[in-house]
């Protein structure tokens, strides 16, 4: 494992074995629910890339994948509430069954915005699959059809999630602890 960055350490919160099991279960549920209908996965970059890569391999349906990048956080670890599309979809979702694949729902502001935005583009159906849910800080209700784990209000990294682009390669979802914190 790479050495930690100065002044920081990470502590596993959700282990990779638990993640692998949950991703398999979610993939099976999605496969059953969509009954062989073609499905478009919209992966929210960058945090959801690892989750989406694993999840897609457990979905036994004719799927296509598209990618979107949104910004709401900047360099900070708290949501600004301002959502900007940095990379839009390459293909239309009009008339398609669409499943948004997200890493984590915190205040809900990002997904609330995205859900409304994509709904207006005419998909046949629109659902959300998130790996992590931090319900304590929710500001707006978000319909999460598929959810991996509920976690406490702590900043996490690993399994695709970063802080300033670091730690995405950790296999576990980890709590990020900075010097002076418990
Ligand atoms: P929301 O709009 O729900 O507050 O925030 C959603 C986005 O904030 C997520 O897609 C993710 O990029 C970022 N985020 C929220 N909580 C965390 C966290 O604990 N760790 C990391 N790395 N990103 C987070």
JSON list of N, CA and C and ligand atoms in Angstrom, two decimals, residues 44-47 70 72-73 77-81 83 102-112 132 134 137-138 142 151-158 160-163 168, ligand 1:
[
{"chain": "A", "resi": 44, "resn": "UNK", "atom": "N", "xyz": [-21.26, 8.91, -12.82]},
{"chain": "A", "resi": 44, "resn": "UNK", "atom": "CA", "xyz": [-20.87, 10.26, -12.43]},
{"chain": "A", "resi": 44, "resn": "UNK", "atom": "C", "xyz": [-19.38, 10.26, -12.06]},
{"chain": "A", "resi": 45, "resn": "UNK", "atom": "N", "xyz": [-18.62, 10.95, -12.90]},
{"chain": "A", "resi": 45, "resn": "UNK", "atom": "CA", "xyz": [-17.17, 11.02, -12.73]},
{"chain": "A", "resi": 45, "resn": "UNK", "atom": "C", "xyz": [-16.80, 12.05, -11.67]},
{"chain": "A", "resi": 46, "resn": "UNK", "atom": "N", "xyz": [-15.67, 11.89, -11.01]},
{"chain": "A", "resi": 46, "resn": "UNK", "atom": "CA", "xyz": [-14.83, 10.72, -11.21]},
{"chain": "A", "resi": 46, "resn": "UNK", "atom": "C", "xyz": [-15.11, 9.66, -10.16]},
{"chain": "A", "resi": 47, "resn": "UNK", "atom": "N", "xyz": [-15.71, 10.07, -9.04]},
{"chain": "A", "resi": 47, "resn": "UNK", "atom": "CA", "xyz": [-15.80, 9.19, -7.87]},
{"chain": "A", "resi": 47, "resn": "UNK", "atom": "C", "xyz": [-16.45, 7.84, -8.10]},
{"chain": "A", "resi": 70, "resn": "UNK", "atom": "N", "xyz": [-19.62, 16.33, -12.91]},
{"chain": "A", "resi": 70, "resn": "UNK", "atom": "CA", "xyz": [-20.27, 17.47, -12.27]},
{"chain": "A", "resi": 70, "resn": "UNK", "atom": "C", "xyz": [-19.32, 18.03, -11.23]},
{"chain": "A", "resi": 72, "resn": "UNK", "atom": "N", "xyz": [-19.31, 20.14, -7.58]},
{"chain": "A", "resi": 72, "resn": "UNK", "atom": "CA", "xyz": [-20.06, 20.81, -6.52]},
{"chain": "A", "resi": 72, "resn": "UNK", "atom": "C", "xyz": [-19.15, 21.07, -5.32]},
{"chain": "A", "resi": 73, "resn": "UNK", "atom": "N", "xyz": [-17.98, 20.43, -5.35]},
{"chain": "A", "resi": 73, "resn": "UNK", "atom": "CA", "xyz": [-17.14, 20.49, -4.16]},
{"chain": "A", "resi": 73, "resn": "UNK", "atom": "C", "xyz": [-15.92, 21.40, -4.27]},
{"chain": "A", "resi": 77, "resn": "UNK", "atom": "N", "xyz": [-13.96, 20.02, 1.38]},
{"chain": "A", "resi": 77, "resn": "UNK", "atom": "CA", "xyz": [-14.60, 18.75, 1.69]},
{"chain": "A", "resi": 77, "resn": "UNK", "atom": "C", "xyz": [-16.08, 18.95, 2.06]},
{"chain": "A", "resi": 78, "resn": "UNK", "atom": "N", "xyz": [-16.61, 20.12, 1.77]},
{"chain": "A", "resi": 78, "resn": "UNK", "atom": "CA", "xyz": [-18.03, 20.38, 2.03]},
{"chain": "A", "resi": 78, "resn": "UNK", "atom": "C", "xyz": [-18.71, 20.88, 0.76]},
{"chain": "A", "resi": 79, "resn": "UNK", "atom": "N", "xyz": [-19.95, 20.46, 0.55]},
{"chain": "A", "resi": 79, "resn": "UNK", "atom": "CA", "xyz": [-20.65, 20.81, -0.68]},
{"chain": "A", "resi": 79, "resn": "UNK", "atom": "C", "xyz": [-20.94, 22.31, -0.74]},
{"chain": "A", "resi": 80, "resn": "UNK", "atom": "N", "xyz": [-20.73, 22.89, -1.93]},
{"chain": "A", "resi": 80, "resn": "UNK", "atom": "CA", "xyz": [-21.03, 24.31, -2.11]},
{"chain": "A", "resi": 80, "resn": "UNK", "atom": "C", "xyz": [-22.50, 24.49, -2.47]},
{"chain": "A", "resi": 81, "resn": "UNK", "atom": "N", "xyz": [-23.13, 23.42, -2.92]},
{"chain": "A", "resi": 81, "resn": "UNK", "atom": "CA", "xyz": [-24.53, 23.52, -3.35]},
{"chain": "A", "resi": 81, "resn": "UNK", "atom": "C", "xyz": [-24.66, 24.01, -4.78]},
{"chain": "A", "resi": 83, "resn": "UNK", "atom": "N", "xyz": [-24.00, 23.34, -8.59]},
{"chain": "A", "resi": 83, "resn": "UNK", "atom": "CA", "xyz": [-23.69, 22.21, -9.46]},
{"chain": "A", "resi": 83, "resn": "UNK", "atom": "C", "xyz": [-23.43, 22.70, -10.87]},
{"chain": "A", "resi": 102, "resn": "UNK", "atom": "N", "xyz": [-23.81, 6.64, -8.87]},
{"chain": "A", "resi": 102, "resn": "UNK", "atom": "CA", "xyz": [-23.13, 7.70, -8.10]},
{"chain": "A", "resi": 102, "resn": "UNK", "atom": "C", "xyz": [-22.32, 7.07, -6.96]},
{"chain": "A", "resi": 103, "resn": "UNK", "atom": "N", "xyz": [-21.30, 7.77, -6.53]},
{"chain": "A", "resi": 103, "resn": "UNK", "atom": "CA", "xyz": [-20.48, 7.23, -5.43]},
{"chain": "A", "resi": 103, "resn": "UNK", "atom": "C", "xyz": [-21.12, 7.46, -4.07]},
{"chain": "A", "resi": 104, "resn": "UNK", "atom": "N", "xyz": [-21.58, 8.71, -3.82]},
{"chain": "A", "resi": 104, "resn": "UNK", "atom": "CA", "xyz": [-22.06, 9.04, -2.48]},
{"chain": "A", "resi": 104, "resn": "UNK", "atom": "C", "xyz": [-23.09, 10.16, -2.54]},
{"chain": "A", "resi": 105, "resn": "UNK", "atom": "N", "xyz": [-24.12, 10.03, -1.73]},
{"chain": "A", "resi": 105, "resn": "UNK", "atom": "CA", "xyz": [-25.11, 11.10, -1.60]},
{"chain": "A", "resi": 105, "resn": "UNK", "atom": "C", "xyz": [-24.96, 11.69, -0.22]},
{"chain": "A", "resi": 106, "resn": "UNK", "atom": "N", "xyz": [-24.71, 12.98, -0.18]},
{"chain": "A", "resi": 106, "resn": "UNK", "atom": "CA", "xyz": [-24.45, 13.68, 1.08]},
{"chain": "A", "resi": 106, "resn": "UNK", "atom": "C", "xyz": [-25.61, 14.65, 1.33]},
{"chain": "A", "resi": 107, "resn": "UNK", "atom": "N", "xyz": [-25.50, 15.92, 0.95]},
{"chain": "A", "resi": 107, "resn": "UNK", "atom": "CA", "xyz": [-26.64, 16.83, 1.10]},
{"chain": "A", "resi": 107, "resn": "UNK", "atom": "C", "xyz": [-27.77, 16.46, 0.14]},
{"chain": "A", "resi": 108, "resn": "UNK", "atom": "N", "xyz": [-27.43, 15.80, -0.97]},
{"chain": "A", "resi": 108, "resn": "UNK", "atom": "CA", "xyz": [-28.42, 15.44, -1.98]},
{"chain": "A", "resi": 108, "resn": "UNK", "atom": "C", "xyz": [-28.55, 16.51, -3.07]},
{"chain": "A", "resi": 109, "resn": "UNK", "atom": "N", "xyz": [-27.86, 17.63, -2.89]},
{"chain": "A", "resi": 109, "resn": "UNK", "atom": "CA", "xyz": [-28.00, 18.75, -3.84]},
{"chain": "A", "resi": 109, "resn": "UNK", "atom": "C", "xyz": [-27.57, 18.36, -5.26]},
{"chain": "A", "resi": 110, "resn": "UNK", "atom": "N", "xyz": [-26.47, 17.63, -5.35]},
{"chain": "A", "resi": 110, "resn": "UNK", "atom": "CA", "xyz": [-25.94, 17.27, -6.67]},
{"chain": "A", "resi": 110, "resn": "UNK", "atom": "C", "xyz": [-26.93, 16.38, -7.42]},
{"chain": "A", "resi": 111, "resn": "UNK", "atom": "N", "xyz": [-27.38, 15.32, -6.77]},
{"chain": "A", "resi": 111, "resn": "UNK", "atom": "CA", "xyz": [-28.27, 14.37, -7.44]},
{"chain": "A", "resi": 111, "resn": "UNK", "atom": "C", "xyz": [-29.65, 14.95, -7.66]},
{"chain": "A", "resi": 112, "resn": "UNK", "atom": "N", "xyz": [-30.10, 15.80, -6.77]},
{"chain": "A", "resi": 112, "resn": "UNK", "atom": "CA", "xyz": [-31.39, 16.44, -6.94]},
{"chain": "A", "resi": 112, "resn": "UNK", "atom": "C", "xyz": [-31.38, 17.27, -8.23]},
{"chain": "A", "resi": 132, "resn": "UNK", "atom": "N", "xyz": [-22.80, 4.79, -1.57]},
{"chain": "A", "resi": 132, "resn": "UNK", "atom": "CA", "xyz": [-22.82, 5.26, -0.18]},
{"chain": "A", "resi": 132, "resn": "UNK", "atom": "C", "xyz": [-23.90, 6.33, 0.01]},
{"chain": "A", "resi": 134, "resn": "UNK", "atom": "N", "xyz": [-24.97, 9.24, 3.01]},
{"chain": "A", "resi": 134, "resn": "UNK", "atom": "CA", "xyz": [-24.72, 9.91, 4.30]},
{"chain": "A", "resi": 134, "resn": "UNK", "atom": "C", "xyz": [-25.99, 10.67, 4.67]},
{"chain": "A", "resi": 137, "resn": "UNK", "atom": "N", "xyz": [-26.70, 14.54, 6.69]},
{"chain": "A", "resi": 137, "resn": "UNK", "atom": "CA", "xyz": [-26.55, 15.92, 6.19]},
{"chain": "A", "resi": 137, "resn": "UNK", "atom": "C", "xyz": [-27.49, 16.24, 5.02]},
{"chain": "A", "resi": 138, "resn": "UNK", "atom": "N", "xyz": [-28.51, 15.39, 4.83]},
{"chain": "A", "resi": 138, "resn": "UNK", "atom": "CA", "xyz": [-29.41, 15.58, 3.69]},
{"chain": "A", "resi": 138, "resn": "UNK", "atom": "C", "xyz": [-30.15, 16.91, 3.76]},
{"chain": "A", "resi": 142, "resn": "UNK", "atom": "N", "xyz": [-33.77, 12.68, -2.08]},
{"chain": "A", "resi": 142, "resn": "UNK", "atom": "CA", "xyz": [-33.36, 12.13, -3.37]},
{"chain": "A", "resi": 142, "resn": "UNK", "atom": "C", "xyz": [-33.87, 10.68, -3.44]},
{"chain": "A", "resi": 151, "resn": "UNK", "atom": "N", "xyz": [-23.62, 5.45, 5.74]},
{"chain": "A", "resi": 151, "resn": "UNK", "atom": "CA", "xyz": [-22.46, 5.70, 6.59]},
{"chain": "A", "resi": 151, "resn": "UNK", "atom": "C", "xyz": [-22.70, 6.97, 7.40]},
{"chain": "A", "resi": 152, "resn": "UNK", "atom": "N", "xyz": [-21.98, 7.13, 8.53]},
{"chain": "A", "resi": 152, "resn": "UNK", "atom": "CA", "xyz": [-22.13, 8.34, 9.32]},
{"chain": "A", "resi": 152, "resn": "UNK", "atom": "C", "xyz": [-21.54, 9.56, 8.62]},
{"chain": "A", "resi": 153, "resn": "UNK", "atom": "N", "xyz": [-21.79, 10.73, 9.19]},
{"chain": "A", "resi": 153, "resn": "UNK", "atom": "CA", "xyz": [-21.31, 11.97, 8.60]},
{"chain": "A", "resi": 153, "resn": "UNK", "atom": "C", "xyz": [-19.81, 12.12, 8.81]},
{"chain": "A", "resi": 154, "resn": "UNK", "atom": "N", "xyz": [-19.04, 11.42, 7.98]},
{"chain": "A", "resi": 154, "resn": "UNK", "atom": "CA", "xyz": [-17.59, 11.50, 8.03]},
{"chain": "A", "resi": 154, "resn": "UNK", "atom": "C", "xyz": [-17.10, 11.58, 6.60]},
{"chain": "A", "resi": 155, "resn": "UNK", "atom": "N", "xyz": [-16.01, 12.28, 6.40]},
{"chain": "A", "resi": 155, "resn": "UNK", "atom": "CA", "xyz": [-15.48, 12.39, 5.04]},
{"chain": "A", "resi": 155, "resn": "UNK", "atom": "C", "xyz": [-14.72, 11.11, 4.70]},
{"chain": "A", "resi": 156, "resn": "UNK", "atom": "N", "xyz": [-15.08, 10.49, 3.58]},
{"chain": "A", "resi": 156, "resn": "UNK", "atom": "CA", "xyz": [-14.47, 9.21, 3.22]},
{"chain": "A", "resi": 156, "resn": "UNK", "atom": "C", "xyz": [-13.74, 9.30, 1.88]},
{"chain": "A", "resi": 157, "resn": "UNK", "atom": "N", "xyz": [-12.75, 8.43, 1.76]},
{"chain": "A", "resi": 157, "resn": "UNK", "atom": "CA", "xyz": [-11.98, 8.32, 0.52]},
{"chain": "A", "resi": 157, "resn": "UNK", "atom": "C", "xyz": [-11.79, 6.84, 0.20]},
{"chain": "A", "resi": 158, "resn": "UNK", "atom": "N", "xyz": [-11.30, 6.58, -1.01]},
{"chain": "A", "resi": 158, "resn": "UNK", "atom": "CA", "xyz": [-11.01, 5.21, -1.41]},
{"chain": "A", "resi": 158, "resn": "UNK", "atom": "C", "xyz": [-12.11, 4.63, -2.29]},
{"chain": "A", "resi": 160, "resn": "UNK", "atom": "N", "xyz": [-12.42, 4.73, -5.39]},
{"chain": "A", "resi": 160, "resn": "UNK", "atom": "CA", "xyz": [-12.83, 5.75, -6.37]},
{"chain": "A", "resi": 160, "resn": "UNK", "atom": "C", "xyz": [-12.98, 7.14, -5.80]},
{"chain": "A", "resi": 161, "resn": "UNK", "atom": "N", "xyz": [-13.23, 7.23, -4.49]},
{"chain": "A", "resi": 161, "resn": "UNK", "atom": "CA", "xyz": [-13.44, 8.56, -3.89]},
{"chain": "A", "resi": 161, "resn": "UNK", "atom": "C", "xyz": [-12.11, 9.20, -3.50]},
{"chain": "A", "resi": 162, "resn": "UNK", "atom": "N", "xyz": [-12.05, 10.52, -3.64]},
{"chain": "A", "resi": 162, "resn": "UNK", "atom": "CA", "xyz": [-10.78, 11.21, -3.45]},
{"chain": "A", "resi": 162, "resn": "UNK", "atom": "C", "xyz": [-10.88, 12.36, -2.46]},
{"chain": "A", "resi": 163, "resn": "UNK", "atom": "N", "xyz": [-9.72, 12.88, -2.09]},
{"chain": "A", "resi": 163, "resn": "UNK", "atom": "CA", "xyz": [-9.63, 14.25, -1.60]},
{"chain": "A", "resi": 163, "resn": "UNK", "atom": "C", "xyz": [-8.48, 14.85, -2.41]},
{"chain": "A", "resi": 168, "resn": "UNK", "atom": "N", "xyz": [-7.90, 7.55, -4.48]},
{"chain": "A", "resi": 168, "resn": "UNK", "atom": "CA", "xyz": [-8.92, 6.85, -5.25]},
{"chain": "A", "resi": 168, "resn": "UNK", "atom": "C", "xyz": [-8.64, 5.36, -5.36]},
{"chain": "B", "resi": 1, "resn": "LIG", "atom": "P1", "xyz": [-23.99, 16.27, -2.25]},
{"chain": "B", "resi": 1, "resn": "LIG", "atom": "O1", "xyz": [-24.39, 17.20, -3.36]},
{"chain": "B", "resi": 1, "resn": "LIG", "atom": "O2", "xyz": [-24.93, 15.12, -2.07]},
{"chain": "B", "resi": 1, "resn": "LIG", "atom": "O3", "xyz": [-23.74, 17.01, -0.98]},
{"chain": "B", "resi": 1, "resn": "LIG", "atom": "O4", "xyz": [-22.56, 15.74, -2.61]},
{"chain": "B", "resi": 1, "resn": "LIG", "atom": "C1", "xyz": [-22.36, 14.78, -3.55]},
{"chain": "B", "resi": 1, "resn": "LIG", "atom": "C2", "xyz": [-20.93, 14.77, -4.00]},
{"chain": "B", "resi": 1, "resn": "LIG", "atom": "O5", "xyz": [-20.05, 15.28, -3.01]},
{"chain": "B", "resi": 1, "resn": "LIG", "atom": "C3", "xyz": [-20.49, 13.35, -4.26]},
{"chain": "B", "resi": 1, "resn": "LIG", "atom": "O6", "xyz": [-20.73, 12.97, -5.57]},
{"chain": "B", "resi": 1, "resn": "LIG", "atom": "C4", "xyz": [-19.01, 13.42, -3.94]},
{"chain": "B", "resi": 1, "resn": "LIG", "atom": "O7", "xyz": [-18.32, 13.83, -5.08]},
{"chain": "B", "resi": 1, "resn": "LIG", "atom": "C5", "xyz": [-18.90, 14.51, -2.90]},
{"chain": "B", "resi": 1, "resn": "LIG", "atom": "N1", "xyz": [-18.83, 13.95, -1.53]},
{"chain": "B", "resi": 1, "resn": "LIG", "atom": "C6", "xyz": [-19.77, 14.00, -0.57]},
{"chain": "B", "resi": 1, "resn": "LIG", "atom": "N2", "xyz": [-19.35, 13.38, 0.55]},
{"chain": "B", "resi": 1, "resn": "LIG", "atom": "C7", "xyz": [-18.09, 12.94, 0.29]},
{"chain": "B", "resi": 1, "resn": "LIG", "atom": "C8", "xyz": [-17.14, 12.20, 1.05]},
{"chain": "B", "resi": 1, "resn": "LIG", "atom": "O8", "xyz": [-17.32, 11.82, 2.21]},
{"chain": "B", "resi": 1, "resn": "LIG", "atom": "N3", "xyz": [-15.96, 11.92, 0.42]},
{"chain": "B", "resi": 1, "resn": "LIG", "atom": "C9", "xyz": [-15.70, 12.32, -0.87]},
{"chain": "B", "resi": 1, "resn": "LIG", "atom": "N4", "xyz": [-14.51, 11.98, -1.37]},
{"chain": "B", "resi": 1, "resn": "LIG", "atom": "N5", "xyz": [-16.59, 12.99, -1.60]},
{"chain": "B", "resi": 1, "resn": "LIG", "atom": "C10", "xyz": [-17.77, 13.31, -1.03]}
]
